[in-house]
């Protein structure tokens, strides 16, 4: 478990590949998962990869990541709305990198505020699926190695 990274995805990310491709690109969520799996393997880490359209389920996915070495979280629209998701990250004690496919700061004003950022280690956005790969690399680099 300490050598596991949980990559957790929020609402509408199951539609990647067909959803607003001019913004989110052509890669599907399965493509993103394959990239994450290869990235984790290259760092000697196991991967748990999950997606939900439901806020409470995302909270449960975060709670189930307790004891893991890191979370890469794309909370999607819940980034901008959810105190519950923020509290789950704040409470689970797992280093978390917030990621977004798009550059949220180059988009509508309502996407400029994140409830997650204050409880995250850092934020990576704007690099498409590579945002996830960079998030995994950041967590792997900061990992506390067992004695
Ligand atoms: C997103 C950006 C969010 O603003 C949006 O609601 C999403 C996807 C991204 O990955 O770029 O659903 O998190």
Short mmCIF file of C-alpha atoms and ligand atoms in Angstrom, two decimals:
data_model
loop_
_atom_site.label_atom_id
_atom_site.label_comp_id
_atom_site.label_asym_id
_atom_site.label_seq_id
_atom_site.Cartn_x
_atom_site.Cartn_y
_atom_site.Cartn_z
CA UNK A 1 0.00 0.00 0.00
CA UNK A 2 2.74 2.58 0.76
CA UNK A 3 4.04 2.02 -2.77
CA UNK A 4 0.69 2.71 -4.38
CA UNK A 5 -0.51 5.86 -6.12
CA UNK A 6 -4.22 6.49 -6.44
CA UNK A 7 -5.22 8.47 -9.52
CA UNK A 8 -8.75 9.72 -8.84
CA UNK A 9 -11.01 11.33 -11.41
CA UNK A 10 -14.23 13.28 -10.98
CA UNK A 11 -17.32 13.96 -13.07
CA UNK A 12 -17.48 13.82 -16.85
CA UNK A 13 -13.92 12.57 -17.22
CA UNK A 14 -15.40 9.23 -18.34
CA UNK A 15 -16.34 11.13 -21.52
CA UNK A 16 -12.77 12.08 -22.42
CA UNK A 17 -12.08 11.62 -26.11
CA UNK A 18 -15.53 12.81 -27.14
CA UNK A 19 -16.08 15.61 -24.59
CA UNK A 20 -15.13 19.07 -25.94
CA UNK A 21 -12.04 17.70 -27.73
CA UNK A 22 -10.83 21.22 -28.59
CA UNK A 23 -10.33 21.73 -24.84
CA UNK A 24 -9.65 18.25 -23.49
CA UNK A 25 -8.06 16.53 -26.50
CA UNK A 26 -8.63 13.19 -28.17
CA UNK A 27 -7.26 10.85 -25.51
CA UNK A 28 -9.81 8.69 -23.72
CA UNK A 29 -9.78 7.98 -19.98
CA UNK A 30 -8.46 4.50 -20.85
CA UNK A 31 -5.56 6.19 -22.68
CA UNK A 32 -4.88 8.33 -19.58
CA UNK A 33 -4.96 5.22 -17.41
CA UNK A 34 -2.44 3.46 -19.69
CA UNK A 35 -0.09 6.46 -19.44
CA UNK A 36 -0.44 6.51 -15.66
CA UNK A 37 0.21 2.76 -15.43
CA UNK A 38 3.40 3.10 -17.49
CA UNK A 39 4.52 6.09 -15.39
CA UNK A 40 3.90 4.23 -12.12
CA UNK A 41 5.73 1.14 -13.40
CA UNK A 42 8.73 3.27 -14.34
CA UNK A 43 8.86 4.55 -10.74
CA UNK A 44 8.29 1.10 -9.20
CA UNK A 45 4.84 2.08 -7.96
CA UNK A 46 1.48 0.32 -8.10
CA UNK A 47 -1.53 2.17 -9.49
CA UNK A 48 -5.16 2.39 -8.46
CA UNK A 49 -7.08 4.33 -11.13
CA UNK A 50 -10.71 5.35 -10.52
CA UNK A 51 -13.40 7.66 -11.87
CA UNK A 52 -16.81 8.68 -10.56
CA UNK A 53 -19.49 11.17 -11.46
CA UNK A 54 -20.68 11.40 -7.83
CA UNK A 55 -19.30 13.73 -5.15
CA UNK A 56 -19.83 11.32 -2.23
CA UNK A 57 -18.20 8.49 -4.14
CA UNK A 58 -15.18 10.69 -4.86
CA UNK A 59 -14.96 11.38 -1.11
CA UNK A 60 -15.01 7.60 -0.52
CA UNK A 61 -12.31 7.03 -3.14
CA UNK A 62 -10.13 9.60 -1.33
CA UNK A 63 -10.77 7.96 2.05
CA UNK A 64 -9.90 4.55 0.56
CA UNK A 65 -6.51 5.97 -0.50
CA UNK A 66 -5.42 6.38 3.15
CA UNK A 67 -2.01 4.74 3.60
CA UNK A 68 -1.05 5.16 -0.05
CA UNK A 69 2.08 7.11 -0.97
CA UNK A 70 0.18 9.67 -3.00
CA UNK A 71 -2.98 10.82 -4.74
CA UNK A 72 -3.17 12.42 -8.17
CA UNK A 73 -6.55 14.12 -8.16
CA UNK A 74 -8.49 15.55 -11.06
CA UNK A 75 -11.68 16.48 -9.22
CA UNK A 76 -12.98 18.10 -12.45
CA UNK A 77 -15.91 20.44 -11.71
CA UNK A 78 -15.84 19.51 -7.98
CA UNK A 79 -12.50 21.33 -7.84
CA UNK A 80 -14.43 24.58 -8.01
CA UNK A 81 -17.40 23.65 -5.80
CA UNK A 82 -16.71 20.98 -3.21
CA UNK A 83 -15.82 21.59 0.43
CA UNK A 84 -16.46 17.87 0.99
CA UNK A 85 -13.72 16.85 -1.47
CA UNK A 86 -11.34 19.40 0.03
CA UNK A 87 -12.03 18.10 3.55
CA UNK A 88 -11.46 14.52 2.39
CA UNK A 89 -8.04 15.45 1.04
CA UNK A 90 -7.24 17.50 4.14
CA UNK A 91 -8.29 14.62 6.38
CA UNK A 92 -6.74 11.62 4.63
CA UNK A 93 -3.10 12.58 5.25
CA UNK A 94 -1.94 11.48 1.80
CA UNK A 95 0.25 13.83 -0.27
CA UNK A 96 -1.91 15.00 -3.16
CA UNK A 97 -1.14 16.60 -6.49
CA UNK A 98 -4.09 18.42 -8.06
CA UNK A 99 -4.09 17.98 -11.83
CA UNK A 100 -6.12 19.31 -14.74
CA UNK A 101 -5.90 18.50 -18.42
CA UNK A 102 -6.68 22.07 -19.44
CA UNK A 103 -5.07 25.29 -18.23
CA UNK A 104 -7.89 26.31 -15.91
CA UNK A 105 -6.31 29.76 -15.43
CA UNK A 106 -6.67 30.51 -19.13
CA UNK A 107 -10.41 29.70 -19.00
CA UNK A 108 -13.54 31.13 -17.36
CA UNK A 109 -13.14 33.03 -14.06
CA UNK A 110 -15.11 30.40 -12.11
CA UNK A 111 -12.36 27.87 -12.92
CA UNK A 112 -9.68 30.08 -11.35
CA UNK A 113 -10.71 29.16 -7.81
CA UNK A 114 -9.96 25.71 -6.42
CA UNK A 115 -11.08 24.35 -3.07
CA UNK A 116 -8.39 21.68 -3.42
CA UNK A 117 -5.24 23.78 -3.94
CA UNK A 118 -4.80 24.86 -0.27
CA UNK A 119 -4.67 21.21 0.85
CA UNK A 120 -2.62 19.91 -2.12
CA UNK A 121 1.16 19.61 -2.35
CA UNK A 122 0.97 21.34 -5.71
CA UNK A 123 -0.97 21.83 -8.91
CA UNK A 124 -0.20 20.79 -12.49
CA UNK A 125 -2.51 21.95 -15.26
CA UNK A 126 -2.57 22.58 -18.97
CA UNK A 127 -0.51 19.65 -20.22
CA UNK A 128 -3.31 17.29 -21.24
CA UNK A 129 -2.73 13.69 -20.11
CA UNK A 130 0.90 14.60 -19.34
CA UNK A 131 -0.42 16.56 -16.33
CA UNK A 132 -1.12 13.17 -14.73
CA UNK A 133 2.32 11.79 -15.65
CA UNK A 134 3.99 14.88 -14.18
CA UNK A 135 1.87 14.52 -11.04
CA UNK A 136 3.01 10.92 -10.61
CA UNK A 137 6.65 11.96 -11.15
CA UNK A 138 6.30 14.70 -8.51
CA UNK A 139 4.92 12.26 -5.96
CA UNK A 140 7.56 9.63 -6.80
CA UNK A 141 10.32 12.22 -6.37
CA UNK A 142 8.98 13.25 -2.97
CA UNK A 143 8.38 9.73 -1.74
CA UNK A 144 9.80 8.76 1.62
CA UNK A 145 11.79 5.61 0.95
CA UNK A 146 11.46 2.84 3.53
CA UNK A 147 14.59 2.36 5.67
C1 LIG B 1 -10.77 19.93 -15.62
C2 LIG B 1 -11.05 21.42 -15.55
C3 LIG B 1 -12.34 21.70 -14.80
O1 LIG B 1 -12.58 23.10 -14.75
C4 LIG B 1 -13.50 21.04 -15.50
O2 LIG B 1 -14.70 21.22 -14.77
C5 LIG B 1 -13.27 19.61 -15.80
C6 LIG B 1 -11.94 19.17 -16.23
C7 LIG B 1 -9.53 19.60 -16.48
O3 LIG B 1 -9.02 18.49 -16.34
O4 LIG B 1 -9.09 20.43 -17.27
O5 LIG B 1 -14.19 18.80 -15.79
O6 LIG B 1 -10.53 19.44 -14.30
#
